[in-house]
Coordinates of C-alpha atoms and ligand atoms in Angstrom, one line a residue:
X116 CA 79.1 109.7 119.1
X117 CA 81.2 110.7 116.6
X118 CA 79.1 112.9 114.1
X119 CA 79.1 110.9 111.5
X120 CA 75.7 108.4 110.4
X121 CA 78.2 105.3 108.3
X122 CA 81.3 104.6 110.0
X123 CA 82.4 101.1 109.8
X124 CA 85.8 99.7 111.2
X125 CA 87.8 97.5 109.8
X126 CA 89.0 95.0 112.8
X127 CA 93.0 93.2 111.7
X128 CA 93.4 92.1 115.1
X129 CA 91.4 89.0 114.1
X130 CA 94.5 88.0 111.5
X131 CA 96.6 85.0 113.3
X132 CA 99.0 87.1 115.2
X133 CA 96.9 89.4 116.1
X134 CA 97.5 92.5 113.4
X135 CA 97.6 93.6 109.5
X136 CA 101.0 92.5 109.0
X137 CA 99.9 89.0 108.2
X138 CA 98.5 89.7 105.2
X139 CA 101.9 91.0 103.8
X140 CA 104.4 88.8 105.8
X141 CA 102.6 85.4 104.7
X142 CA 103.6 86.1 101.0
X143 CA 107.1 87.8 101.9
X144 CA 107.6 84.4 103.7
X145 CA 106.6 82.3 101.0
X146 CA 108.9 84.5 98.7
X147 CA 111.9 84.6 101.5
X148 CA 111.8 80.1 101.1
X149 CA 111.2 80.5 97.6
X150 CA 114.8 82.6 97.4
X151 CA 116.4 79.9 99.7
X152 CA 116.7 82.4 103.1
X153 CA 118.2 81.1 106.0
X154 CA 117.2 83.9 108.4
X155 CA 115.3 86.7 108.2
X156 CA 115.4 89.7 110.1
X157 CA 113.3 93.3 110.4
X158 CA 112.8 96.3 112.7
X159 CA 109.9 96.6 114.6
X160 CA 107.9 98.0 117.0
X161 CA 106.1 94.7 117.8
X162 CA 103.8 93.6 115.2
X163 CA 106.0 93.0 112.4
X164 CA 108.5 91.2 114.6
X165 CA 105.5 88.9 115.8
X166 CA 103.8 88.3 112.6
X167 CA 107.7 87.8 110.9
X168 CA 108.4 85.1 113.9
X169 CA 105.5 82.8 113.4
X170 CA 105.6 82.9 109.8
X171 CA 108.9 82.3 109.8
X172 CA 108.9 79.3 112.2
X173 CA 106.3 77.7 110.5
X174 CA 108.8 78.2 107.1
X175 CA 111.6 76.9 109.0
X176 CA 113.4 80.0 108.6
X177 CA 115.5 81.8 111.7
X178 CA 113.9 85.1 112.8
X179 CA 116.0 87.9 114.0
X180 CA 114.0 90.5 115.3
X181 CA 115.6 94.0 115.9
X182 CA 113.6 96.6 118.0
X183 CA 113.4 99.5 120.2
X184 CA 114.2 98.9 124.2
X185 CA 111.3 99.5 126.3
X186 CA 109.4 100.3 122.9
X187 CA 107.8 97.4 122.4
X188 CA 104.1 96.7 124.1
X189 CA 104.1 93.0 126.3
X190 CA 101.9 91.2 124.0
X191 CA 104.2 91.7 121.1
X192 CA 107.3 90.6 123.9
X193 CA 105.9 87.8 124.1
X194 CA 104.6 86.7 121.2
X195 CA 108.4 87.3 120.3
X196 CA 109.7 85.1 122.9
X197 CA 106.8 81.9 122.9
X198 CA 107.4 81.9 118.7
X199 CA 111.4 81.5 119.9
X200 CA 112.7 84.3 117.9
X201 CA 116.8 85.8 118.4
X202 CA 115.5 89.4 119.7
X203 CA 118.1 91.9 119.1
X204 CA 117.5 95.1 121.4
X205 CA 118.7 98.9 120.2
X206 CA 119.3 101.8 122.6
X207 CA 116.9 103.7 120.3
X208 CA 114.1 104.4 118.7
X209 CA 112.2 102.5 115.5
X210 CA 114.5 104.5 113.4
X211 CA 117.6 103.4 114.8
X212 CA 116.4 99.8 114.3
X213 CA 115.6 99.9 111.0
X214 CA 118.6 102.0 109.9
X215 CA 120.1 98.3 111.5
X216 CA 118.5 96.2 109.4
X217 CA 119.1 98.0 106.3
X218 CA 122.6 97.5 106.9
X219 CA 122.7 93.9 108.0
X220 CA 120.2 92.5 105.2
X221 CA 123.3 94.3 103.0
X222 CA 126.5 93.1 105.0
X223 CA 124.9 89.8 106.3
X224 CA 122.7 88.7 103.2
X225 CA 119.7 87.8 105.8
X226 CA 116.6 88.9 104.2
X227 CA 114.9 92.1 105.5
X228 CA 111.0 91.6 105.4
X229 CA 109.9 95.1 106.9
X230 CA 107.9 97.0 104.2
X231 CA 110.4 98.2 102.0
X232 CA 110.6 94.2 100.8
X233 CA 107.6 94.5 97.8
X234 CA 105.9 91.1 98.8
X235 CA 104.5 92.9 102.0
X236 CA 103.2 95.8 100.3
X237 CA 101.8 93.2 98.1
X238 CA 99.7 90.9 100.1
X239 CA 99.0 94.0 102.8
X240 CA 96.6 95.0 99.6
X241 CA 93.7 92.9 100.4
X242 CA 92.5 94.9 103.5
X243 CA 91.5 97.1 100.8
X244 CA 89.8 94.1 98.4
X245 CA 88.1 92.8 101.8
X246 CA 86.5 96.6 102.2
X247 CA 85.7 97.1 98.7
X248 CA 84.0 93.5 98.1
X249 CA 81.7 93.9 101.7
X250 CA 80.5 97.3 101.5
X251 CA 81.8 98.6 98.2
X252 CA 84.3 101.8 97.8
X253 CA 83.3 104.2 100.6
X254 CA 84.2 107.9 100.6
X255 CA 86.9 107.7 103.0
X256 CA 89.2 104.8 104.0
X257 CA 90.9 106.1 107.6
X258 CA 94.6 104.7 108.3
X259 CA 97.0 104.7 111.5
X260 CA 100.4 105.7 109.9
X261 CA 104.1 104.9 111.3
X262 CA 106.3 103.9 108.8
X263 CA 103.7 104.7 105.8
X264 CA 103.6 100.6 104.0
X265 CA 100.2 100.2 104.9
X266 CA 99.0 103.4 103.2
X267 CA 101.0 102.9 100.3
X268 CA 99.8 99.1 99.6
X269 CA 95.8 100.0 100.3
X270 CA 96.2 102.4 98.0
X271 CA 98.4 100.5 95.1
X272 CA 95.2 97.6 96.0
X273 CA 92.5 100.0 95.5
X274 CA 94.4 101.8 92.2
X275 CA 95.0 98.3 90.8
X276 CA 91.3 97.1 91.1
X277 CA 90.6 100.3 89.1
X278 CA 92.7 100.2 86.7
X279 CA 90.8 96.2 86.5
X280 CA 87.9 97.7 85.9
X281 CA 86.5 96.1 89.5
X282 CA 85.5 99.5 90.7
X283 CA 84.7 103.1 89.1
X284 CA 86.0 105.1 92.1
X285 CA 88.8 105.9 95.0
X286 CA 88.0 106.6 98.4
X287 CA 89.6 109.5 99.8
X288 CA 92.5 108.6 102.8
X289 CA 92.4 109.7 105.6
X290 CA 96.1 109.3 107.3
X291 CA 96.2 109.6 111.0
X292 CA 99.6 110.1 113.0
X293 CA 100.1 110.3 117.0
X294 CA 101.0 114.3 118.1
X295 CA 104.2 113.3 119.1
X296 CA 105.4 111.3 115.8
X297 CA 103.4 113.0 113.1
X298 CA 105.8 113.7 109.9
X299 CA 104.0 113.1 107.4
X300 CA 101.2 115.0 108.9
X301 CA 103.3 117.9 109.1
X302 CA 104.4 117.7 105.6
X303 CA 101.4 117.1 104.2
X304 CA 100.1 120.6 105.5
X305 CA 104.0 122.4 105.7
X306 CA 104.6 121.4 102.3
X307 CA 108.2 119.7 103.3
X308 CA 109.3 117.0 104.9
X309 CA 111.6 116.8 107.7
X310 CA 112.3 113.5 109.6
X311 CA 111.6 114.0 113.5
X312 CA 114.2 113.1 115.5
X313 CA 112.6 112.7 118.9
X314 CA 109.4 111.1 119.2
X315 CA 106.8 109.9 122.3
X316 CA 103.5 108.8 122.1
X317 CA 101.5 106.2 124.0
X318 CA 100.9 104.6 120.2
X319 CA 104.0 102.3 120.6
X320 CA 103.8 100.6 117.4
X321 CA 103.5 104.3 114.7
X322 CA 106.3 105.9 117.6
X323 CA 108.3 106.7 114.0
X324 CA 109.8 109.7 113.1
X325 CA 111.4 109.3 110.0
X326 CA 109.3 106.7 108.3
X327 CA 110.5 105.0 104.9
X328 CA 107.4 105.7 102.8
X329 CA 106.7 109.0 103.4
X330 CA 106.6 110.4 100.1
X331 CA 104.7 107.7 98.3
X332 CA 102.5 108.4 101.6
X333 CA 102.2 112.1 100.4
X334 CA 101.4 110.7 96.9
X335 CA 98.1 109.0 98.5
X336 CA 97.0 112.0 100.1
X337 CA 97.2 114.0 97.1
X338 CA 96.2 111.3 94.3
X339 CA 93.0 110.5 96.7
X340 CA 92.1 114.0 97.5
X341 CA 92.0 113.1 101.6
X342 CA 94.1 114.6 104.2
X343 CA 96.2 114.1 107.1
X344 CA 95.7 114.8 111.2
X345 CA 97.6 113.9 114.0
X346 CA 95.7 113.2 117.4
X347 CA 96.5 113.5 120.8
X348 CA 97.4 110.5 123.1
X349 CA 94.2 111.5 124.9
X350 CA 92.1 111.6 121.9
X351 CA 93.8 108.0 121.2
X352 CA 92.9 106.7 125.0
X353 CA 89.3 108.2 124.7
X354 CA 88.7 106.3 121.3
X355 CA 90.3 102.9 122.0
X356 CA 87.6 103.4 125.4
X357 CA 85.0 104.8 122.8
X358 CA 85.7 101.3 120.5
X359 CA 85.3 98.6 123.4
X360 CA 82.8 100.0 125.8
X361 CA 80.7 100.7 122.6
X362 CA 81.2 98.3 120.1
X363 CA 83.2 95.6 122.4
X364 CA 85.7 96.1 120.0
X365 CA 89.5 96.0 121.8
X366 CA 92.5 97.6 119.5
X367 CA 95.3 98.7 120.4
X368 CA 96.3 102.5 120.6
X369 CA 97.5 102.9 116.9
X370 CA 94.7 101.9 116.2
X371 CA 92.3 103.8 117.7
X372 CA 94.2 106.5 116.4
X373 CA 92.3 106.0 113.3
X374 CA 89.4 106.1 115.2
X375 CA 90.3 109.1 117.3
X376 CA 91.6 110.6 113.7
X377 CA 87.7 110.6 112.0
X378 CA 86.0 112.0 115.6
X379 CA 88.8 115.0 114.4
X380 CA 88.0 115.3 110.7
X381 CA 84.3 115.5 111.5
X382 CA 84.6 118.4 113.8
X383 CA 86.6 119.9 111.2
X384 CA 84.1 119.6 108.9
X385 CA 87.0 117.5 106.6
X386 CA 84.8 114.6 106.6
X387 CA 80.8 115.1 106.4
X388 CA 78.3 113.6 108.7
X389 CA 76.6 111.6 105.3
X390 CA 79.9 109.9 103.8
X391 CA 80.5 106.2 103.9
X392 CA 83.4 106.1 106.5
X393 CA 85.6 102.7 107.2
X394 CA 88.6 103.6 109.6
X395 CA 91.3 100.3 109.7
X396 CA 91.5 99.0 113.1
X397 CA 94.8 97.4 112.5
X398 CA 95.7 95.5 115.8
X399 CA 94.4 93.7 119.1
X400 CA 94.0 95.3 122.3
X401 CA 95.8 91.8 123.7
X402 CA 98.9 93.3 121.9
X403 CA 99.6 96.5 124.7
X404 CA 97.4 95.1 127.9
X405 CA 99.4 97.6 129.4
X406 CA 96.9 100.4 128.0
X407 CA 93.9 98.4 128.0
X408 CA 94.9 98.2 132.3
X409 CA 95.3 102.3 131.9
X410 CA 91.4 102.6 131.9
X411 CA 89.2 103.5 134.5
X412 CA 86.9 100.6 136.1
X413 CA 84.5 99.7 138.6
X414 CA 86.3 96.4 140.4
X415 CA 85.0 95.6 143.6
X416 CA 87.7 93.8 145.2
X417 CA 88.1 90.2 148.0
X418 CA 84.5 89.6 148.2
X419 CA 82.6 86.5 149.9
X420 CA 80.1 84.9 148.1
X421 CA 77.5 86.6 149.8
X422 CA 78.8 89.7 149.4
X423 CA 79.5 89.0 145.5
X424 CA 76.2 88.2 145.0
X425 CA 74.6 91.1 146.4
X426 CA 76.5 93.1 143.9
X427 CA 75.3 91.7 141.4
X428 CA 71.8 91.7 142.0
X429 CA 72.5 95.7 143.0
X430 CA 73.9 96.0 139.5
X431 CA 71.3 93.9 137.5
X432 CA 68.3 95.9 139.6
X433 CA 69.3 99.3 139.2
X434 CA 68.5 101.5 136.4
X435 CA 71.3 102.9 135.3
X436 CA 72.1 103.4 131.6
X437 CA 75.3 101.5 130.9
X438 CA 75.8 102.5 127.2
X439 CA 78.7 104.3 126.3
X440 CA 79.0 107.9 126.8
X441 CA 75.8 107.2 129.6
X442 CA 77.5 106.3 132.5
X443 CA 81.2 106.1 131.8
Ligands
F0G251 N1 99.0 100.1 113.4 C1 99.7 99.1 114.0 C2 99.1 98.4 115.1 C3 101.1 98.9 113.6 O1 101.8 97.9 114.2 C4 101.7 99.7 112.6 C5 103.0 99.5 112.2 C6 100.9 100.7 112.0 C7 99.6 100.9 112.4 C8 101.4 101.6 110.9 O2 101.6 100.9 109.8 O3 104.0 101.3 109.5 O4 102.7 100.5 107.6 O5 102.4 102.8 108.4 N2 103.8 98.7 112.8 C9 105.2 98.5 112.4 C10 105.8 97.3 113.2 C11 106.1 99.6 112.3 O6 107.0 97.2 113.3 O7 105.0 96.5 113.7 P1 102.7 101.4 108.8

């Protein structure tokens, strides 16, 4: 379906709350105790906030989430409110938020745990160890980008486990940005960076436009050889629909993105149809229900029993060829 024979996805919506950002927040946790932290805070556009609010209970520390109102998708909201986190709400973007919490973990002394704390990028490196140790290093590794940690860490992970001697090889990145918050896409083929101001996408949680790694995310691109595309919010609804009906996979839109983002560099001919190909599914469709609901289906509404049944038996009896791409 996609044009290319090895493409394997790495699914993070399996982690405890549901995305990547355990891996990171578990050992920026641990580290935030260790310091002697009362409260710790980050910006967010609903995983980080979720992942930082159970981790943080569970430490006994107070979590003070600040994010974007009406940016965050329900399943993060309330994963927010059940863990019984103070949820601090900004007329704004991401950006705005975070520009917040760079000033409060200054004034305040609460601890910031969004990625520019090190212990995330640190323990957000073994999505990369995980890849490496089930399918060794493929020839391209693809990657939803917002605020560029995740890119940065997999590839400080995969650097360090050559440098270890583990592996004799990098995978190329692939970094994948939404059409309507893609700067590091645009600088990786403009040659300059400029934050973007407004941004829209259906991809709530990479809705970034002036992300706080984007030159060490420019480093990956170049240091690996791979490249950068932004994809529609079309191409991102097509591939999370792709992903389930397919696979039975559910992600999120951000992540499909990454999806979306190798169907793209196939039919540019970036990525060949032979190369081993693992694209980082990094969180739960249960996160946004609200664009898993967005999708066309069949649902045959009030029936009896009789009636039911006789739907069913029409649907089991008929011939019709259900796979993906077939029928839907
Ligand atoms: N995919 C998902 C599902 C995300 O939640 C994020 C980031 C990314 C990809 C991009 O990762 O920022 O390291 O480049 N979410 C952050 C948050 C911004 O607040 O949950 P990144």
């Amino acid at each position: 379906m996609l044009g290319v024979n090895n493409l394997y996805v790495k699914y993070e919506g399996s982690n405890p709350t549901g995305s990547f950002k355990d891996r990171g927040m578990t050992v920026a946790i641990s580290m935030a105790k260790y310091l002697g932290a009362k409260a710790v805070v980050c910006a967010s556009t609903g995983n980080t906030s979720s992942s930082m609010a159970a981790y943080a209970r569970k430490a006994g520390l107070k979590p003070v989430l600040v994010v974007p109102k009406n940016g965050v998708a329900s399943g993060k909201m309330a994963q927010a409110v059940l863990y019984g986190a103070t949820v601090i709400e900004v007329n704004g973007n991401f950006d705005l938020a975070m520009k917040l919490v760079i000033n409060l973990a200054k004034d305040l002394k609460v601890y910031p745990l969004n990625s520019i704390n090190p212990w995330r990028l640190e323990g957000q490196k073994t999505v990369g160890y995980e890849i490496v140790d089930e399918l060794g290093v493929p020839d391209w590794i693809s990657i939803p980008v917002g605020n560029a940690g995740n890119i940065t860490s997999l590839w400080k992970g995969l650097k360090e486990l050559m440098m270890a001697g583990l592996i004799s090889k990098l995978p190329k990145i692939l970094a994948v940005q939404a059409d309507g918050a893609s700067p590091i896409v645009k600088a990786f083929h403009n040659g300059r960076y400029v934050p973007q101001v407004s941004v829209e996408t259906i991809a709530s949680a990479i809705k970034i436009g002036s992300p706080v790694h984007w030159e060490r995310a420019l480093k990956v691109l170049k240091e690996s050889g791979g490249n950068a595309l932004a994809v529609s919010d079309l191409e991102i609804c097509e591939a999370q629909k792709m992903l389930a009906r397919a696979e039975g996979l559910g992600v999120e839109p951000a992540s499909a993105a990454s999806i979306a983002g190798v169907k793209k560099a196939v039919d540019l001919g970036i990525i060949k149809a032979d190369e081993l190909v693992v694209a980082i599914a990094t969180g739960s469709a249960l996160k946004d229900p609200e664009s898993a609901l967005g999708h066309e289906v069949e649902y045959l509404k009030s029936m009896d029993g009789e009636a039911a049944a006789e739907a069913i038996n029409r649907l089991v009896n008929n011939d019709v060829d259900i796979r993906y791409g077939s029928t839907y």
